[in-house]
Tab-separated table of C-alpha atoms and ligand atoms in Angstrom:
chain	number	residue	atom	x	y	z
A	867	MET	CA	-44.994	118.039	-52.108
A	868	GLU	CA	-41.348	118.625	-52.962
A	869	LYS	CA	-38.868	119.409	-50.212
A	870	LEU	CA	-36.199	122.040	-50.785
A	871	LYS	CA	-33.160	121.779	-48.582
A	872	PHE	CA	-31.161	124.852	-47.724
A	873	ILE	CA	-28.465	126.093	-45.379
A	874	ASP	CA	-28.388	129.440	-43.606
A	875	LEU	CA	-24.831	130.724	-43.032
A	876	PHE	CA	-24.177	133.824	-40.880
A	877	CYS	CA	-27.882	133.333	-40.172
A	878	GLY	CA	-28.290	136.130	-37.602
A	879	ILE	CA	-31.955	136.089	-36.631
A	880	GLY	CA	-33.053	134.289	-39.802
A	881	GLY	CA	-33.952	136.887	-42.431
A	882	PHE	CA	-33.086	134.487	-45.249
A	883	ARG	CA	-34.864	131.641	-43.520
A	884	THR	CA	-38.064	133.659	-43.033
A	885	ALA	CA	-37.991	134.659	-46.717
A	886	MET	CA	-37.304	131.093	-47.912
A	887	ASP	CA	-40.058	129.651	-45.696
A	888	GLU	CA	-42.594	132.182	-47.020
A	889	ALA	CA	-41.540	131.776	-50.677
A	890	CYS	CA	-41.717	127.957	-50.505
A	891	ILE	CA	-45.047	127.830	-48.722
A	892	GLU	CA	-46.593	130.163	-51.322
A	893	ASN	CA	-45.421	127.741	-54.017
A	894	ASP	CA	-46.534	124.480	-52.380
A	895	LEU	CA	-42.952	123.505	-51.577
A	896	ILE	CA	-41.635	122.311	-48.228
A	897	PRO	CA	-38.615	124.308	-47.022
A	898	GLU	CA	-36.144	122.347	-44.933
A	899	CYS	CA	-33.233	124.102	-43.276
A	900	VAL	CA	-30.573	121.409	-42.809
A	901	PHE	CA	-27.843	123.578	-41.287
A	902	SER	CA	-27.462	127.070	-39.853
A	903	SER	CA	-24.596	128.882	-38.198
A	904	ASP	CA	-24.000	132.101	-36.313
A	905	ILE	CA	-21.289	132.859	-33.793
A	906	ASP	CA	-23.401	135.272	-31.713
A	907	LYS	CA	-25.146	133.806	-28.655
A	908	PHE	CA	-28.044	136.277	-28.738
A	909	CYS	CA	-28.707	135.596	-32.433
A	910	GLN	CA	-28.689	131.898	-31.614
A	911	ASP	CA	-31.250	132.562	-28.835
A	912	SER	CA	-33.564	134.440	-31.227
A	913	TYR	CA	-33.155	131.861	-33.976
A	914	GLU	CA	-33.836	128.953	-31.625
A	915	ALA	CA	-36.924	130.630	-30.145
A	916	ASN	CA	-38.373	131.148	-33.606
A	917	PHE	CA	-37.241	128.178	-35.676
A	918	GLY	CA	-36.863	125.489	-33.035
A	919	HIS	CA	-33.200	124.719	-33.494
A	920	ARG	CA	-30.031	126.328	-32.278
A	921	PRO	CA	-27.556	127.336	-34.991
A	922	SER	CA	-24.011	125.971	-34.868
A	923	GLY	CA	-21.313	128.479	-33.936
A	924	ASP	CA	-18.126	129.739	-35.602
A	925	ILE	CA	-18.206	128.682	-39.271
A	926	THR	CA	-14.419	128.761	-39.528
A	927	LYS	CA	-14.350	125.777	-37.147
A	928	ILE	CA	-16.869	123.708	-39.093
A	929	ASP	CA	-15.642	121.122	-41.568
A	930	GLU	CA	-17.528	121.385	-44.860
A	931	LYS	CA	-17.783	117.577	-44.888
A	932	ASP	CA	-20.026	117.773	-41.816
A	933	ILE	CA	-22.583	119.979	-43.572
A	934	PRO	CA	-25.587	118.083	-45.004
A	935	ASP	CA	-26.411	118.164	-48.728
A	936	HIS	CA	-28.666	121.025	-49.776
A	937	ASP	CA	-30.233	122.672	-52.828
A	938	ILE	CA	-29.616	126.316	-51.918
A	939	LEU	CA	-27.040	128.060	-49.771
A	940	PHE	CA	-27.794	131.452	-48.192
A	941	ALA	CA	-25.202	133.717	-46.609
A	942	GLY	CA	-25.417	137.332	-45.479
A	943	PHE	CA	-21.763	137.523	-44.604
A	944	PRO	CA	-20.280	140.278	-42.423
A	945	CYS	CA	-18.551	143.164	-44.171
A	946	GLN	CA	-15.596	143.225	-41.722
A	947	PRO	CA	-13.383	140.692	-43.509
A	948	PHE	CA	-13.618	141.946	-47.061
A	949	SER	CA	-11.066	144.668	-46.471
A	950	ILE	CA	-8.422	142.111	-47.332
A	951	ILE	CA	-10.014	140.063	-50.095
A	952	GLY	CA	-9.352	142.376	-53.042
A	953	GLN	CA	-5.586	142.106	-52.907
A	954	ARG	CA	-5.553	138.331	-52.845
A	955	GLN	CA	-4.923	136.082	-55.795
A	956	GLY	CA	-6.114	132.452	-55.974
A	957	PHE	CA	-8.773	130.442	-54.135
A	958	ASN	CA	-6.342	129.383	-51.426
A	959	ASP	CA	-5.232	132.942	-50.973
A	960	ILE	CA	-8.638	134.069	-49.690
A	961	ARG	CA	-8.115	131.754	-46.705
A	962	GLY	CA	-8.690	133.548	-43.418
A	963	THR	CA	-11.606	135.582	-44.774
A	964	LEU	CA	-15.193	134.631	-44.022
A	965	PHE	CA	-15.878	134.651	-47.766
A	966	PHE	CA	-13.396	131.774	-47.988
A	967	ASP	CA	-15.612	129.760	-45.650
A	968	ILE	CA	-18.588	130.299	-47.942
A	969	ALA	CA	-16.468	129.371	-50.971
A	970	ARG	CA	-15.065	126.165	-49.462
A	971	ILE	CA	-18.592	125.029	-48.521
A	972	ILE	CA	-19.935	125.761	-52.022
A	973	LYS	CA	-16.952	123.989	-53.580
A	974	HIS	CA	-17.486	120.858	-51.524
A	975	LYS	CA	-21.313	120.750	-51.409
A	976	GLN	CA	-22.103	122.000	-54.934
A	977	PRO	CA	-25.593	123.384	-54.201
A	978	LYS	CA	-27.814	124.089	-57.223
A	979	ALA	CA	-27.817	127.759	-56.317
A	980	PHE	CA	-26.691	130.286	-53.748
A	981	VAL	CA	-27.718	133.784	-52.680
A	982	LEU	CA	-25.165	135.991	-50.928
A	983	GLU	CA	-25.859	139.402	-49.417
A	984	ASN	CA	-23.668	142.263	-48.320
A	985	VAL	CA	-23.670	146.028	-47.854
A	986	LYS	CA	-23.802	148.252	-50.941
A	987	GLN	CA	-20.312	149.580	-50.153
A	988	LEU	CA	-18.896	146.237	-51.266
A	989	VAL	CA	-19.369	147.381	-54.888
A	990	GLY	CA	-16.886	150.238	-54.618
A	991	HIS	CA	-14.600	148.711	-52.027
A	992	ASP	CA	-10.896	148.856	-52.933
A	993	GLY	CA	-11.747	150.336	-56.333
A	994	GLY	CA	-14.050	147.402	-57.142
A	995	ARG	CA	-11.265	144.820	-56.645
A	996	THR	CA	-12.907	143.096	-53.666
A	997	LEU	CA	-16.170	142.326	-55.449
A	998	LYS	CA	-14.250	141.380	-58.603
A	999	LYS	CA	-12.231	138.849	-56.606
A	1000	ILE	CA	-15.408	137.428	-55.048
A	1001	ILE	CA	-17.131	137.057	-58.440
A	1002	GLU	CA	-14.007	135.604	-60.057
A	1003	THR	CA	-13.690	133.006	-57.295
A	1004	LEU	CA	-17.327	131.982	-57.670
A	1005	GLU	CA	-17.110	131.819	-61.469
A	1006	LYS	CA	-13.630	130.553	-62.190
A	1007	ASP	CA	-12.717	128.463	-59.149
A	1008	LEU	CA	-16.185	127.159	-58.339
A	1009	ASN	CA	-17.693	127.077	-61.853
A	1010	TYR	CA	-20.983	128.830	-61.141
A	1011	HIS	CA	-22.942	131.252	-63.302
A	1012	VAL	CA	-22.999	134.425	-61.243
A	1013	LYS	CA	-24.899	137.706	-61.346
A	1014	PHE	CA	-24.931	140.550	-58.869
A	1015	THR	CA	-26.868	143.754	-58.411
A	1016	VAL	CA	-27.793	146.335	-55.800
A	1017	LEU	CA	-31.398	146.185	-54.607
A	1018	ASN	CA	-33.236	148.548	-52.271
A	1019	ALA	CA	-35.728	147.295	-49.657
A	1020	LEU	CA	-37.928	150.320	-50.495
A	1021	ASP	CA	-38.633	148.747	-53.904
A	1022	TYR	CA	-39.905	145.520	-52.372
A	1023	GLY	CA	-42.594	146.826	-50.053
A	1024	LEU	CA	-40.691	147.934	-46.958
A	1025	PRO	CA	-40.578	151.561	-45.795
A	1026	GLN	CA	-36.807	151.443	-45.296
A	1027	LYS	CA	-34.119	152.736	-47.648
A	1028	ARG	CA	-31.684	149.863	-47.384
A	1029	GLU	CA	-29.463	149.070	-50.331
A	1030	ARG	CA	-27.760	145.723	-50.482
A	1031	VAL	CA	-25.552	143.864	-52.949
A	1032	ILE	CA	-27.140	140.569	-53.857
A	1033	ILE	CA	-24.997	137.912	-55.556
A	1034	VAL	CA	-26.820	134.967	-57.107
A	1035	GLY	CA	-25.070	131.889	-58.457
A	1036	HIS	CA	-26.447	128.797	-60.167
A	1037	LYS	CA	-24.787	125.699	-61.543
A	1038	GLU	CA	-26.766	125.370	-64.762
A	1039	PRO	CA	-26.902	128.118	-67.376
A	1040	ILE	CA	-30.388	129.549	-66.803
A	1041	LEU	CA	-31.828	132.917	-67.697
A	1042	PHE	CA	-31.971	134.193	-64.165
A	1043	SER	CA	-32.927	137.830	-63.778
A	1044	PHE	CA	-33.296	139.898	-60.656
A	1045	PRO	CA	-36.821	140.929	-59.672
A	1046	SER	CA	-37.963	144.305	-60.946
A	1047	PRO	CA	-38.912	146.956	-58.402
A	1048	ILE	CA	-42.523	146.023	-58.024
A	1049	ARG	CA	-44.283	147.035	-54.896
A	1050	PRO	CA	-45.085	150.375	-53.337
A	1051	PHE	CA	-43.687	150.435	-49.817
A	1052	LYS	CA	-46.000	150.041	-46.846
A	1053	PRO	CA	-47.091	153.276	-45.193
A	1054	LEU	CA	-45.601	153.962	-41.776
A	1055	THR	CA	-49.079	153.600	-40.267
A	1056	GLU	CA	-48.689	149.846	-40.834
A	1057	ILE	CA	-45.320	149.766	-39.086
A	1058	LEU	CA	-45.661	152.096	-36.105
A	1059	GLU	CA	-47.159	150.872	-32.848
A	1060	LYS	CA	-50.098	152.739	-31.358
A	1061	LYS	CA	-48.956	152.613	-27.733
A	1062	VAL	CA	-45.286	153.175	-27.053
A	1063	ASP	CA	-43.569	152.971	-23.670
A	1064	ALA	CA	-42.173	156.246	-22.306
A	1065	LYS	CA	-38.644	154.733	-22.294
A	1066	HIS	CA	-38.524	155.052	-26.093
A	1067	PHE	CA	-38.965	158.856	-26.072
A	1068	ALA	CA	-35.942	161.117	-26.463
A	1069	SER	CA	-35.316	163.783	-23.828
A	1070	GLU	CA	-37.046	167.132	-24.154
A	1071	TYR	CA	-33.656	168.708	-24.817
A	1072	ILE	CA	-32.935	166.407	-27.818
A	1073	THR	CA	-36.461	166.753	-29.201
A	1074	GLN	CA	-36.382	170.542	-28.999
A	1075	LYS	CA	-32.931	170.684	-30.607
A	1076	ARG	CA	-34.137	168.554	-33.521
A	1077	LYS	CA	-37.322	170.569	-33.956
A	1078	ASP	CA	-35.411	173.854	-33.941
A	1079	LYS	CA	-33.297	172.563	-36.826
A	1080	HIS	CA	-35.888	170.783	-38.945
A	1081	LYS	CA	-39.550	170.924	-40.006
A	1082	SER	CA	-40.891	167.787	-41.645
A	1083	ALA	CA	-42.981	167.934	-44.798
A	1084	TYR	CA	-44.787	164.751	-43.699
A	1085	GLN	CA	-47.419	164.156	-41.056
A	1086	LEU	CA	-45.824	160.858	-40.070
A	1087	SER	CA	-42.100	160.622	-40.648
A	1088	ILE	CA	-38.848	159.153	-39.492
A	1089	TRP	CA	-36.124	161.687	-38.819
A	1090	HIS	CA	-32.581	160.801	-39.598
A	1091	GLU	CA	-29.519	162.613	-38.255
A	1092	ASN	CA	-26.364	162.035	-40.268
A	1093	LYS	CA	-22.784	162.147	-39.010
A	1094	SER	CA	-22.452	165.883	-39.662
A	1095	GLY	CA	-25.606	166.601	-37.656
A	1096	ASN	CA	-27.861	167.324	-40.642
A	1097	ILE	CA	-31.430	166.228	-40.180
A	1098	CYS	CA	-33.847	165.023	-42.830
A	1099	SER	CA	-37.165	163.234	-42.630
A	1100	TYR	CA	-39.104	160.924	-44.931
A	1101	PRO	CA	-42.279	158.828	-44.861
A	1102	TYR	CA	-39.928	155.855	-44.557
A	1103	SER	CA	-36.868	155.007	-42.511
A	1104	CYS	CA	-33.224	155.303	-43.472
A	1105	ALA	CA	-31.272	152.051	-43.095
A	1106	LEU	CA	-31.365	150.563	-39.604
A	1107	ARG	CA	-27.791	150.203	-38.377
A	1108	ALA	CA	-26.532	147.894	-35.678
A	1109	GLY	CA	-23.966	150.314	-34.291
A	1110	ALA	CA	-25.665	153.679	-34.868
A	1111	SER	CA	-25.986	156.271	-32.125
A	1112	TYR	CA	-29.030	155.974	-29.913
A	1113	ASN	CA	-31.096	158.788	-31.426
A	1114	TYR	CA	-29.997	158.284	-35.040
A	1115	LEU	CA	-33.593	157.622	-36.125
A	1116	LEU	CA	-36.529	159.304	-34.388
A	1117	VAL	CA	-40.219	158.882	-35.198
A	1118	ASN	CA	-41.595	162.402	-35.786
A	1119	GLY	CA	-38.374	163.707	-34.248
A	1120	GLU	CA	-39.555	162.532	-30.828
A	1121	ARG	CA	-38.985	158.887	-30.101
A	1122	ARG	CA	-36.875	155.914	-31.012
A	1123	LEU	CA	-38.299	152.944	-32.877
A	1124	THR	CA	-39.485	150.056	-30.713
A	1125	PRO	CA	-37.968	146.585	-31.295
A	1126	ARG	CA	-41.201	145.407	-32.963
A	1127	GLU	CA	-41.180	148.403	-35.319
A	1128	MET	CA	-37.566	147.682	-36.284
A	1129	PHE	CA	-38.370	144.041	-36.979
A	1130	ARG	CA	-41.361	145.131	-39.083
A	1131	LEU	CA	-39.134	147.536	-41.028
A	1132	GLN	CA	-37.030	144.497	-41.948
A	1133	GLY	CA	-40.093	142.506	-43.038
A	1134	PHE	CA	-40.306	140.096	-40.094
A	1135	PRO	CA	-43.917	139.090	-39.407
A	1136	ASP	CA	-45.449	139.920	-36.024
A	1137	LYS	CA	-45.436	136.231	-35.086
A	1138	TYR	CA	-41.607	136.508	-34.911
A	1139	LYS	CA	-40.776	136.315	-31.187
A	1140	ILE	CA	-38.415	138.962	-29.834
A	1141	VAL	CA	-36.687	137.232	-26.918
A	1142	VAL	CA	-33.714	139.540	-26.311
A	1143	ASN	CA	-33.394	142.923	-24.594
A	1144	ASP	CA	-33.941	146.205	-26.482
A	1145	SER	CA	-30.282	146.820	-27.205
A	1146	GLN	CA	-29.739	143.308	-28.622
A	1147	ALA	CA	-32.973	143.620	-30.631
A	1148	ARG	CA	-31.680	146.873	-32.141
A	1149	LYS	CA	-28.396	145.197	-33.086
A	1150	GLN	CA	-30.169	142.170	-34.543
A	1151	ALA	CA	-32.617	144.235	-36.597
A	1152	GLY	CA	-29.760	146.469	-37.787
A	1153	ASN	CA	-27.767	143.466	-39.034
A	1154	ALA	CA	-30.638	141.560	-40.628
A	1155	VAL	CA	-31.354	141.133	-44.301
A	1156	PRO	CA	-34.698	142.656	-45.428
A	1157	VAL	CA	-37.030	139.681	-45.730
A	1158	ASN	CA	-39.141	141.073	-48.607
A	1159	LEU	CA	-36.099	141.923	-50.696
A	1160	VAL	CA	-34.534	138.461	-50.556
A	1161	LYS	CA	-37.924	136.819	-50.856
A	1162	ALA	CA	-38.381	138.528	-54.236
A	1163	VAL	CA	-34.984	137.132	-55.325
A	1164	ILE	CA	-35.794	133.649	-54.029
A	1165	LEU	CA	-39.119	133.648	-55.893
A	1166	LYS	CA	-37.178	134.167	-59.118
A	1167	LEU	CA	-34.835	131.251	-58.313
A	1168	LEU	CA	-37.358	128.687	-57.076
A	1169	PRO	CA	-38.603	127.436	-60.477
A	1170	TYR	CA	-35.025	126.514	-61.284
A	1171	VAL	CA	-34.186	124.844	-57.992
A	1172	ALA	CA	-37.486	123.002	-57.509
A	1173	THR	CA	-37.794	120.183	-60.024
A	1174	THR	CA	-41.602	120.079	-59.719
A	1175	MET	CA	-42.079	123.729	-60.671
A	1176	ASP	CA	-42.635	124.746	-64.262
A	1177	ARG	CA	-39.211	125.838	-65.497
A	1178	THR	CA	-40.642	127.987	-68.268
A	1179	LEU	CA	-41.513	130.369	-65.447
A	1180	ILE	CA	-37.842	131.241	-65.300
A	1181	LEU	CA	-38.121	132.767	-68.739
A	1182	SER	CA	-41.107	134.936	-67.975
A	1183	ASP	CA	-41.844	137.646	-65.499
A	1184	TYR	CA	-44.525	135.477	-63.923
A	1185	GLN	CA	-42.967	135.657	-60.482
A	1186	ASP	CA	-42.831	139.432	-60.577
A	1187	VAL	CA	-46.466	139.640	-61.496
A	1188	GLU	CA	-47.451	137.161	-58.825
A	1189	TYR	CA	-45.408	138.969	-56.217
A	1190	GLY	CA	-46.839	142.325	-57.200
A	1191	LYS	CA	-50.382	141.005	-56.807
A	1192	GLN	CA	-50.049	140.170	-53.121
B	1974	SAM	C1	-24.749	140.803	-41.483
B	1974	SAM	S1	-25.140	139.674	-40.223
B	1974	SAM	C2	-26.247	138.575	-41.046
B	1974	SAM	C3	-27.659	138.722	-40.565
B	1974	SAM	C4	-28.656	137.754	-41.149
B	1974	SAM	N1	-28.666	137.756	-42.607
B	1974	SAM	C5	-30.054	138.067	-40.624
B	1974	SAM	O1	-31.008	138.133	-41.406
B	1974	SAM	O2	-30.188	138.298	-39.407
B	1974	SAM	C6	-23.673	138.722	-40.092
B	1974	SAM	C7	-23.720	137.633	-39.015
B	1974	SAM	O3	-22.513	136.875	-39.107
B	1974	SAM	C8	-22.228	136.384	-37.811
B	1974	SAM	N2	-20.815	135.936	-37.784
B	1974	SAM	C9	-19.688	136.707	-37.784
B	1974	SAM	N3	-18.591	135.918	-37.774
B	1974	SAM	C10	-19.031	134.633	-37.788
B	1974	SAM	C11	-18.371	133.366	-37.781
B	1974	SAM	N4	-17.037	133.270	-37.756
B	1974	SAM	N5	-19.133	132.247	-37.799
B	1974	SAM	C12	-20.483	132.321	-37.815
B	1974	SAM	N6	-21.162	133.497	-37.806
B	1974	SAM	C13	-20.448	134.635	-37.789
B	1974	SAM	C14	-22.548	137.574	-36.916
B	1974	SAM	O4	-22.794	137.153	-35.587
B	1974	SAM	C15	-23.792	138.167	-37.594
B	1974	SAM	O5	-24.984	137.718	-36.985
């Protein structure tokens, strides 16, 4: 069986890695992660407990020459540094941004393909200049064929409205297309735990205040309070957020999501071990990439990256159909 080597930058708890492992195994390929990096100690703990190796730390301190060769590069880079990218000019001018670290690694290692992920707000940031600069760097300075789009986790089987920019690059000119929205999202009954510890319930005061303001149209729902205090509820969750206020999402207006429920909302299988405390788990789930969403993208890329797969699959919607069947 063919091995596919990949690296996992800004790996967090391994959303990309989980997706890549699943996509490869379904296609009789052997995924091999040859390098991962995350600066956060608790993410490193989670990653090590689940994948058996501890990610390296700060990527800015890692020489690209020390990174092993690989077929695909994954990076869900933080949104913090892109505030400054848009104004900058050439490749060297993006130095000091975390996107620069991705770019210098791609430039040196020349993977067959890469998948980058960021928040939807990147599209409109600085009047579109930031994303334009990123795409220009990848196309003109690094010579890749690049496409980007915004995808929503809800369209790939997860009951969470989470919109993300996905940027895909490949060295050869192939007819890559993003996966169509294909799967109905899982019902909340498949996400919510039956027995939930009392510590997850909001106070009577909070619950009553919410219920005075809002009546849900759904029997099972997740209530979302926005910054202006408006409450709405849906049979799915709004985007999990690492730094949101404690009661930002409440199941049936009464209780917070448990760590396992948050990990399920991001597509992590139940065999994923949660080894950190509740507040770290909330941060990790809130920062993660939705596994199902990037898995759908990876499934579209695999026939190109894997030499033993039938490349004509790239030209058809075969992968969509297969994915939709599961
Ligand atoms: C948006 S999260 C990515 C989450 C990941 N895709 C997942 O599925 O969990 C960005 C990650 O970048 C990490 N990070 C920030 N600065 C970094 C740096 N200089 N070097 C390595 N990792 C860094 C953060 O700790 C965080 O886990």
